[in-house]
Amino acid sequence: MASFYGFEPNNPLFLGTARYPSPAILADAVKRSGTEVVTVSLRRESGGEGAGQAFWELIRELGVKVLPNTAGCYTVKEAVTTAQMAREVFGTPWIKLEVIGEEDTLQPDVVGLIEAARILSDDGFQVFPYTTEDIVVAGRLVDAGCEVLMPWGAPIGSGRGLNNLYGLRTLRRHFPDIPLVVDAGIGLPSHAAQAMELGYDGILLNTAVAKAGDPPAMAEAFALAIRAGRLAFEAQPIEARDMAAPSTPVMGKAFLA
Amino acid sequence: MAAASTPYEKMNVAVIGAGVVGLTCAAELLGRGAHVVVHERGPGIGAQSCSWYAGGMLAPWCEGESAEEPVVRLGQEAACWWERHAGGVVRQGTLVLAPSRDRVELGSFGRRTSHFDEIDREAITALEPDLAGRFSRGLFFREEAHLDPRKAIAALAERLVAKGGVIHFGSGVEAADLDADIVLDCRGLVARDVLPDLRGVKGEMLLLRSHEIGLSRPIRLLHPRIPLYIVPRDDGLFMVGATMIESGDRRRISARSMLELLGAAYALHPAFGEAEIIEIGTDARPAFPDNLPRLIRRGRVIHVNGLYRHGFLLSPAMARMAADAALNPQARPEMLHDLAA
């Protein structure tokens, strides 16, 4: 299993905590999936001293690691400030860094992302950057101190799966030793399995589970798919080919008269 | 008294809290022959209760998109109850629309709900002429209704007093101080002192006034992140709501939330760009972890709480069950949780 800043989860599903029908259903989804890390957005739940305390308590009671995020931040300054607040609230150096660059696609502002990643890494944070599959950007993020990369599959909440399979495969090959997590755009367990089959180390998702008709069942489906995909990767899949290759060889076949 | 035949007549019930839950419970018990005194810490009916900021949609089927089955089923009692006890129920249904780029959201909404018709541009125009040509598809929940929460609460309180109920304002009492046979604790989020599972879910709303546009029914505007609704009221007023933020904060209204609410109104119709802002409001809804309401019986105290975003929708059913539990210690209404006294 990959190591995320020294943490080696058995289950590489990272689950977002927003927009479930209720905290009780969120808790069920976490339990049924066996997820060990949940992401929590700071900005939308805050609002004064201890105002979001009850929700924090519910998250803490889940007994899983918390990866705070800077969801909805559009500037470096905003993201850095949110990260600092999150470190204080959750007492963790982990931060899922989002610097959004475009409102319709919510795609990352990779220039701002690299700058914010450097500032936060220098400040002792362990940064999980939400980025694209661009390998040059990925290299800059590693230079900035990131030991994990989180490329998108597709725009946040779109449920489209892996938009650029070629790009994601290339990223994996360029960074064989950096833990890679597909973050955003996953809609179906088969998308998650596909990413794991490519050799990715984890999947981060929220909407696909939270907005499913039965979130706990969908969370379990994702956990199973991720396990299947990982196992398939380790089992070394065959290469696709253009022509049929008979699975039963003709040579050596017994002749039955 | 003439109708002295019910066995409950002599029961003294104290209700703490004159929000939507307290007043519906009081009305229900009074209707069943109990002697009812309501204690409200505020100076009158009003803004100290989160129901003051409610949308007033009696939309059980729409709520089924994100709420669990009991909300849809119990919510179906609401329109009749309010018609009978307060009046002012408008039965014009609910119209669910989505901007063209978010039209896929209509499909998801439809899969999670029932009791609607899929309608096209012409049908939308027929229902809401002022929206002519602006939306090409929608869902029409024709059996749903809405009311003006502030008027409904005032009418309910007025009829309660007219029928012999008593409301003490400025009366911040504790259940232990009251020597009633049964105390209904309907204090909402304030009851966190004895109900530690209760949490606040903040909502922000605004009231606009426009005479350039008229709507006959609540409109829900779907959007992947911020589904919002607009409810028409009398005198050109429109209630736009409401955010859902995991926070017990009851005071601060963020610029972002106002942007989202105003953006939704403007997306529905540009005439809202010229509307007058009459009020912006915020409060926190009381909710349990499953977002379902509960009756919690502790000896002679019954807590009625956790109605979350469904105060007007679920308080009639909860009041019915609270009255069952209050009048009959053997009763086991479905949302009841018994606790040791």
XYZ file of C-alpha atoms in Angstrom:
598
model
C 0.000 0.000 0.000
C 1.083 3.541 -0.721
C 2.154 5.830 2.061
C 0.430 9.184 2.348
C 2.910 11.173 4.401
C 3.570 8.073 6.492
C -0.055 6.916 6.719
C -0.721 3.611 4.996
C -4.447 2.928 4.802
C -5.674 -0.576 4.003
C -8.553 1.008 2.177
C -7.524 3.761 -0.235
C -10.997 5.316 -0.542
C -11.025 8.934 0.638
C -14.600 10.035 1.216
C -15.920 13.602 1.206
C -18.435 14.551 3.893
C -20.579 17.174 2.150
C -24.183 17.028 0.981
C -25.340 13.732 2.466
C -29.021 13.552 3.396
C -27.998 13.474 7.069
C -24.935 13.008 9.271
C -26.283 9.590 10.245
C -26.265 8.496 6.596
C -22.756 9.881 6.204
C -21.665 7.803 9.218
C -23.236 4.684 7.684
C -21.463 5.331 4.394
C -18.112 5.649 6.184
C -18.720 2.428 8.114
C -19.938 0.380 5.183
C -17.111 1.451 2.917
C -14.463 0.951 5.589
C -12.921 4.237 4.511
C -10.122 5.435 6.771
C -9.878 9.063 5.678
C -12.640 11.640 5.235
C -12.284 15.106 3.772
C -13.996 18.047 5.410
C -14.513 21.508 4.057
C -13.843 24.231 6.537
C -15.315 27.327 5.012
C -18.929 26.340 4.521
C -19.390 24.936 7.980
C -17.784 27.723 9.950
C -19.465 30.838 11.215
C -18.289 32.064 14.552
C -16.774 30.561 17.623
C -17.696 26.922 17.962
C -20.681 27.339 15.661
C -19.903 24.214 13.654
C -18.902 22.266 16.764
C -21.745 19.764 16.619
C -20.798 18.704 13.085
C -17.109 18.394 14.053
C -18.110 16.156 16.931
C -20.039 13.901 14.549
C -16.999 13.716 12.257
C -14.675 12.961 15.161
C -16.959 10.198 16.380
C -16.403 8.431 13.053
C -12.913 7.602 14.333
C -11.232 8.138 10.973
C -8.462 10.477 9.874
C -9.587 13.904 8.734
C -8.186 15.528 5.616
C -9.375 19.145 5.731
C -9.744 20.842 2.372
C -9.765 24.357 1.018
C -12.790 23.777 -1.225
C -14.137 26.876 -2.890
C -10.971 28.971 -2.540
C -10.133 31.026 -5.607
C -6.903 32.715 -4.557
C -3.599 31.663 -3.026
C -4.184 33.890 -0.031
C -7.652 32.495 0.621
C -6.402 28.917 0.349
C -3.443 29.518 2.651
C -5.603 31.231 5.268
C -8.191 28.456 5.097
C -5.436 25.845 5.475
C -4.091 27.595 8.552
C -7.557 27.737 10.105
C -8.076 24.057 9.300
C -4.806 23.105 10.986
C -5.949 24.900 14.109
C -9.443 23.394 14.107
C -8.439 19.816 13.313
C -4.939 19.657 14.730
C -3.547 17.995 11.607
C -0.791 19.088 9.210
C -2.729 17.443 6.340
C -4.431 19.721 3.868
C -6.200 18.947 0.618
C -5.284 22.031 -1.332
C -7.782 23.379 -3.818
C -7.226 26.650 -5.644
C -10.058 26.934 -8.112
C -9.357 28.792 -11.346
C -12.590 28.673 -13.293
C -16.124 28.814 -12.042
C -17.873 26.591 -14.599
C -15.464 23.675 -14.615
C -14.057 24.268 -11.114
C -10.724 23.316 -12.583
C -7.643 24.051 -10.554
C -5.648 27.225 -11.031
C -2.407 25.314 -11.302
C -0.221 28.407 -11.125
C -1.827 29.483 -7.849
C -1.796 25.871 -6.676
C 1.985 25.567 -7.031
C 2.519 28.828 -5.179
C 0.136 27.876 -2.356
C 1.667 24.386 -2.139
C 5.118 25.896 -1.666
C 3.946 28.331 1.015
C 2.124 25.608 2.928
C 4.878 22.975 2.585
C 7.418 25.503 3.893
C 5.068 26.148 6.785
C 5.070 22.452 7.754
C 1.864 21.341 6.055
C 1.568 17.979 4.328
C -0.134 19.022 1.131
C -2.510 16.921 -1.008
C -2.882 19.162 -4.084
C -5.959 18.926 -6.307
C -4.415 19.284 -9.746
C -4.841 18.290 -13.383
C -3.058 15.378 -15.091
C -0.421 17.785 -16.490
C 2.971 16.225 -15.819
C 4.880 19.510 -15.838
C 2.573 20.927 -13.182
C 2.931 17.669 -11.266
C 6.702 18.032 -11.306
C 6.454 21.585 -9.993
C 4.177 20.447 -7.196
C 6.687 17.777 -6.196
C 9.425 20.425 -6.272
C 7.214 22.578 -4.048
C 7.237 19.824 -1.431
C 4.144 17.739 -2.251
C 4.603 14.028 -1.555
C 1.135 13.128 -2.847
C -0.599 14.260 -6.048
C -4.329 14.317 -6.655
C -5.181 14.720 -10.337
C -8.773 15.120 -11.404
C -10.647 12.479 -13.332
C -13.146 15.053 -14.608
C -14.631 18.324 -13.272
C -15.804 18.224 -9.647
C -19.253 16.713 -9.273
C -19.590 15.917 -12.994
C -19.521 12.142 -12.542
C -17.908 11.701 -15.948
C -15.148 9.356 -14.852
C -11.636 9.455 -16.280
C -11.737 12.092 -19.007
C -8.136 11.739 -20.121
C -7.069 8.163 -19.705
C -3.905 8.722 -21.694
C -2.903 11.687 -19.522
C -3.556 9.816 -16.288
C -1.557 6.802 -17.513
C 1.321 9.082 -18.499
C 1.247 10.768 -15.105
C 1.443 7.389 -13.406
C 4.441 6.363 -15.519
C 6.252 9.654 -14.892
C 5.802 9.504 -11.165
C 6.058 5.836 -10.236
C 7.062 6.627 -6.645
C 4.645 9.434 -5.793
C 1.293 8.319 -4.325
C -1.396 9.355 -6.797
C -5.059 9.747 -5.938
C -7.764 10.450 -8.505
C -9.764 13.285 -7.002
C -12.994 14.557 -8.562
C -15.196 13.553 -11.456
C -15.779 9.944 -10.436
C -19.408 8.901 -10.983
C -19.414 5.111 -10.892
C -17.520 2.359 -9.133
C -16.260 1.225 -12.560
C -14.509 4.603 -12.950
C -12.760 4.042 -9.639
C -11.811 0.494 -10.594
C -10.400 1.775 -13.859
C -8.162 4.278 -12.057
C -6.939 1.607 -9.669
C -6.220 -0.721 -12.613
C -3.952 2.028 -13.990
C -1.937 1.769 -10.803
C -3.373 4.719 -8.926
C -3.017 4.565 -5.157
C -6.367 5.903 -4.089
C -9.660 7.515 -5.018
C -11.193 10.609 -3.490
C -14.887 11.219 -4.083
C -17.921 12.817 -2.528
C -20.854 13.551 -4.824
C -21.046 10.057 -6.360
C -21.772 8.645 -2.900
C -23.501 11.567 -1.152
C -26.050 12.119 -3.919
C -26.693 8.454 -4.702
C -30.134 7.178 -3.775
C -28.596 4.921 -1.118
C -25.273 6.488 -0.109
C -24.092 3.698 2.258
C -24.677 1.023 -0.402
C -22.898 3.127 -3.023
C -19.970 3.701 -0.638
C -19.628 -0.051 -0.221
C -19.833 -0.541 -4.000
C -16.955 1.917 -4.407
C -14.876 0.150 -1.762
C -15.374 -3.174 -3.542
C -14.530 -1.685 -6.941
C -11.398 -0.042 -5.585
C -10.280 -3.327 -4.072
C -10.980 -5.129 -7.336
C -9.092 -2.523 -9.344
C -6.092 -2.632 -7.027
C -6.004 -6.414 -7.062
C -6.200 -6.393 -10.856
C -3.294 -3.956 -11.064
C -1.171 -6.111 -8.783
C -2.136 -9.195 -10.779
C -0.607 -7.595 -13.901
C -3.350 -7.366 -16.534
C -2.816 -8.581 -20.063
C -2.335 -6.075 -22.857
C -5.216 -5.403 -25.219
C -4.608 -6.671 -28.772
C -6.243 -6.195 -32.136
C -6.741 -9.825 -33.167
C -8.337 -12.721 -31.387
C -6.027 -15.050 -29.521
C -7.662 -18.398 -28.844
C -7.758 -19.162 -25.182
C -7.741 -22.840 -25.981
C -4.690 -23.701 -28.047
C -5.273 -25.817 -31.135
C -1.931 -27.517 -30.758
C -1.990 -30.451 -28.403
C -5.734 -30.830 -28.635
C -6.899 -34.415 -28.219
C -8.515 -35.946 -31.257
C -11.785 -37.571 -30.460
C -12.870 -39.744 -33.291
C -68.304 23.433 30.379
C -70.664 21.709 28.001
C -68.450 19.104 26.346
C -67.258 17.455 29.525
C -67.259 13.962 28.112
C -63.621 13.439 27.136
C -61.461 11.767 29.776
C -58.632 14.215 29.080
C -60.444 17.346 29.970
C -58.784 17.908 33.281
C -55.277 17.285 32.057
C -53.043 20.313 32.433
C -50.437 20.630 29.720
C -47.644 23.190 29.699
C -45.863 23.896 26.439
C -42.476 25.609 26.429
C -41.825 27.521 23.235
C -44.211 29.298 20.876
C -42.477 28.438 17.628
C -44.230 26.312 15.042
C -43.773 23.127 17.082
C -45.003 24.543 20.383
C -48.061 26.167 18.860
C -49.094 23.161 16.774
C -48.749 20.917 19.827
C -50.752 23.393 21.920
C -53.510 23.585 19.287
C -53.672 19.816 18.944
C -53.928 19.249 22.711
C -56.455 22.024 23.175
C -58.503 20.452 20.396
C -58.486 17.191 22.319
C -59.770 18.808 25.482
C -56.647 19.481 27.515
C -56.047 22.711 29.403
C -53.029 24.281 27.703
C -50.634 27.009 28.797
C -47.807 28.038 26.456
C -44.668 29.676 27.864
C -42.607 31.716 25.422
C -39.416 33.473 26.528
C -39.700 36.065 23.723
C -41.881 39.173 23.934
C -44.346 37.895 21.316
C -44.715 35.596 18.366
C -41.670 36.237 16.235
C -38.045 36.171 15.324
C -36.781 34.236 18.351
C -38.181 31.097 16.690
C -36.474 29.685 13.624
C -39.904 29.038 12.100
C -40.174 32.808 11.636
C -37.709 32.424 8.749
C -39.325 29.353 7.198
C -40.327 29.065 3.557
C -43.738 27.620 4.372
C -43.688 25.030 1.622
C -45.949 22.071 2.298
C -44.070 19.941 -0.202
C -43.714 16.381 1.078
C -42.976 14.822 -2.300
C -40.331 17.346 -3.278
C -38.649 16.872 0.080
C -38.387 13.179 -0.758
C -35.489 14.111 -3.023
C -33.200 14.271 0.002
C -35.347 13.362 3.019
C -36.226 9.909 4.237
C -39.540 8.145 3.883
C -41.190 9.333 7.149
C -40.865 12.949 6.028
C -42.732 12.245 2.781
C -45.458 10.228 4.488
C -45.984 12.349 7.618
C -45.717 15.560 5.622
C -48.879 14.660 3.727
C -50.920 15.516 6.824
C -49.697 19.086 6.829
C -51.846 20.930 4.279
C -55.175 19.767 5.752
C -54.063 20.437 9.308
C -52.966 23.984 8.528
C -56.122 24.666 6.564
C -58.204 23.576 9.527
C -56.215 25.364 12.276
C -54.890 28.518 10.632
C -56.222 28.856 7.088
C -54.274 30.542 4.311
C -53.113 27.336 2.627
C -52.547 27.842 -1.100
C -52.947 24.634 -3.073
C -51.202 25.449 -6.318
C -48.503 22.781 -6.293
C -44.760 23.207 -6.658
C -42.860 23.833 -9.873
C -39.325 22.440 -10.107
C -37.117 24.024 -12.769
C -33.480 23.958 -13.771
C -31.411 26.339 -15.885
C -30.666 24.671 -19.248
C -27.076 23.846 -18.329
C -28.206 22.002 -15.206
C -31.115 20.185 -16.818
C -29.661 16.801 -15.922
C -30.557 17.718 -12.334
C -34.246 17.495 -13.247
C -33.784 13.856 -14.155
C -32.076 13.075 -10.847
C -34.763 14.960 -8.929
C -37.489 13.044 -10.751
C -35.898 9.683 -10.020
C -35.896 10.390 -6.286
C -39.445 11.721 -6.042
C -43.009 10.862 -7.029
C -46.406 12.504 -7.581
C -45.282 14.890 -10.300
C -45.867 15.466 -14.008
C -43.075 16.236 -16.418
C -44.106 19.381 -18.223
C -42.830 21.303 -21.215
C -42.414 24.961 -22.113
C -46.081 25.517 -22.951
C -47.297 23.935 -19.729
C -44.827 25.979 -17.683
C -46.095 29.117 -19.393
C -49.686 28.134 -18.670
C -48.895 27.706 -14.967
C -46.623 30.721 -14.592
C -47.192 33.200 -17.445
C -44.398 35.471 -16.217
C -41.872 32.684 -16.822
C -42.983 32.298 -20.462
C -40.217 30.952 -22.648
C -37.582 30.886 -19.934
C -37.576 27.164 -19.171
C -38.165 24.266 -21.530
C -38.747 21.481 -19.018
C -39.976 21.202 -15.474
C -41.566 18.957 -12.892
C -44.963 19.915 -11.537
C -45.982 18.527 -8.148
C -49.649 19.459 -8.357
C -50.752 18.133 -4.960
C -48.367 20.290 -2.944
C -49.224 23.533 -1.172
C -47.681 26.488 0.607
C -48.542 29.074 3.225
C -47.128 32.260 4.697
C -45.433 31.042 7.897
C -45.716 34.315 9.786
C -49.403 34.669 9.060
C -50.038 31.011 9.807
C -48.284 31.212 13.175
C -50.163 34.395 14.104
C -53.506 32.896 13.081
C -52.757 29.720 14.998
C -51.868 31.659 18.149
C -54.970 33.843 17.814
C -57.304 30.873 17.468
C -55.552 29.108 20.329
C -56.276 31.997 22.659
C -59.828 32.376 21.322
C -60.487 28.755 22.212
C -59.271 29.116 25.789
C -55.566 28.401 25.468
C -53.177 30.675 27.344
C -49.888 32.067 26.036
C -47.468 33.724 28.464
C -44.865 35.819 26.683
C -41.602 36.810 28.344
C -41.863 33.603 30.309
C -38.504 31.812 30.337
C -39.441 28.809 32.455
C -37.790 25.443 33.094
C -39.759 22.216 32.835
C -38.992 21.474 36.494
C -40.669 24.739 37.613
C -43.985 23.841 36.057
C -46.540 21.785 37.939
C -48.477 20.704 34.871
C -49.399 17.037 34.359
C -47.388 16.997 31.133
C -44.739 19.422 29.930
C -44.020 19.606 26.207
C -40.549 20.985 25.660
C -40.660 22.608 22.213
C -37.695 24.942 22.585
C -35.916 23.984 19.360
C -32.173 24.408 19.398
C -32.233 25.954 22.876
C -33.021 22.469 24.216
C -29.458 21.397 23.449
C -28.902 21.768 27.195
C -30.823 18.509 27.707
C -30.673 16.979 24.225
C -26.951 16.717 23.450
C -27.564 15.040 20.065
C -29.246 18.159 18.763
C -27.256 20.319 16.362
C -27.936 23.492 14.424
C -28.103 23.665 10.644
C -27.925 27.288 9.681
C -30.200 28.719 7.038
C -30.174 32.161 5.476
C -33.118 33.659 3.615
C -34.238 36.917 2.130
C -37.487 38.668 1.394
C -37.835 40.596 -1.863
C -40.635 42.775 -3.131
C -41.387 43.102 -6.814
C -44.560 44.101 -8.598
C -43.014 43.367 -11.999
C -43.424 39.650 -11.662
C -46.066 37.400 -10.205
C -45.830 33.739 -9.300
C -48.641 31.455 -8.174
C -46.634 28.745 -6.465
C -43.217 27.981 -4.994
C -40.501 27.482 -7.582
C -37.534 25.244 -6.837
C -34.529 26.052 -8.950
C -32.145 23.109 -9.203
C -28.422 23.567 -9.323
C -25.760 20.960 -8.513
C -24.445 22.821 -5.499
C -27.106 25.230 -4.326
C -30.743 24.225 -4.898
C -32.876 27.183 -3.873
C -36.520 28.091 -3.845
C -38.689 31.146 -4.231
C -42.078 31.282 -2.523
C -44.592 33.976 -3.473
C -46.411 35.783 -0.669
C -48.993 38.557 -0.643
C -48.274 42.176 -1.624
C -45.543 41.343 -4.148
C -43.369 39.671 -1.536
C -41.129 36.737 -2.378
C -39.251 34.607 0.101
C -35.962 33.285 -1.277
C -34.305 30.488 0.655
C -32.442 28.863 2.002
C -28.876 27.920 2.655
C -27.936 24.766 4.579
C -24.767 25.133 6.589
C -23.571 22.805 9.340
C -23.389 25.465 12.016
C -25.328 26.514 15.090
C -24.657 30.166 14.340
C -27.861 32.219 14.357
C -26.644 35.682 13.525
C -24.161 36.051 10.719
C -25.291 36.278 7.130
C -22.495 35.848 4.618
C -22.050 37.799 1.413
C -21.622 34.508 -0.422
C -24.992 33.238 0.753
C -26.696 36.447 -0.356
C -24.983 36.169 -3.732
C -26.334 32.656 -4.108
C -29.876 33.584 -3.082
C -29.994 36.678 -5.246
C -28.355 34.796 -8.115
C -31.091 32.166 -7.947
C -33.826 34.789 -8.011
C -32.166 36.575 -10.905
C -31.719 33.302 -12.815
C -35.430 32.628 -12.412
C -36.341 36.013 -13.809
C -34.277 39.176 -14.430
C -37.114 41.259 -12.969
C -35.826 40.190 -9.565
C -32.770 42.307 -10.303
C -34.956 45.352 -9.736
C -36.710 43.961 -6.682
C -36.525 45.720 -3.336
C -34.716 43.862 -0.567
C -37.150 43.863 2.349
C -35.399 41.631 4.820
C -32.493 39.275 5.190
C -32.716 36.720 7.934
C -30.891 33.788 9.415
C -31.388 31.181 12.077
C -30.323 27.623 12.840
C -32.674 24.687 12.436
C -32.631 22.069 15.186
C -31.714 18.615 13.846
C -30.786 15.197 15.182
C -28.023 13.203 13.432
C -30.515 11.410 11.157
C -32.293 14.705 10.351
C -35.575 13.106 11.466
C -37.809 14.569 14.177
C -38.165 12.925 17.577
C -40.517 12.757 20.503
C -38.473 12.029 23.580
C -40.369 11.094 26.733
C -38.670 11.557 30.085
C -41.308 11.006 32.717
C -43.838 13.815 32.450
C -41.664 15.823 30.072
C -41.968 15.181 26.352
C -39.466 16.814 24.056
C -40.664 17.516 20.533
C -37.671 18.512 18.497
C -35.388 18.018 15.501
C -37.846 19.059 12.807
C -34.842 20.343 10.847
C -35.979 22.055 7.615
C -39.460 20.595 7.935
C -41.063 22.681 10.675
C -44.347 23.515 8.926
C -44.388 20.243 7.024
C -43.945 17.911 9.984
C -45.259 19.804 13.005
C -48.885 18.679 12.403
C -47.892 14.991 12.456
C -45.524 15.539 15.370
C -48.238 17.426 17.282
C -50.645 14.550 16.691
C -48.101 12.078 18.049
C -47.121 14.363 20.930
C -50.782 14.606 21.905
C -51.135 10.816 21.708
C -48.115 10.385 23.966
C -49.213 13.136 26.361
C -52.755 11.867 26.822
C -51.948 8.177 26.977
C -48.792 6.922 28.718
C -49.220 3.571 26.943
C -49.214 5.142 23.476
C -46.178 4.368 21.319
C -46.300 6.831 18.395
C -43.690 6.058 15.765
C -41.213 8.875 16.370
C -41.180 8.299 20.160
C -37.965 7.598 22.033
C -38.481 6.768 25.727
C -35.809 7.808 28.180
C -35.547 7.261 31.915
C -36.968 10.241 33.810
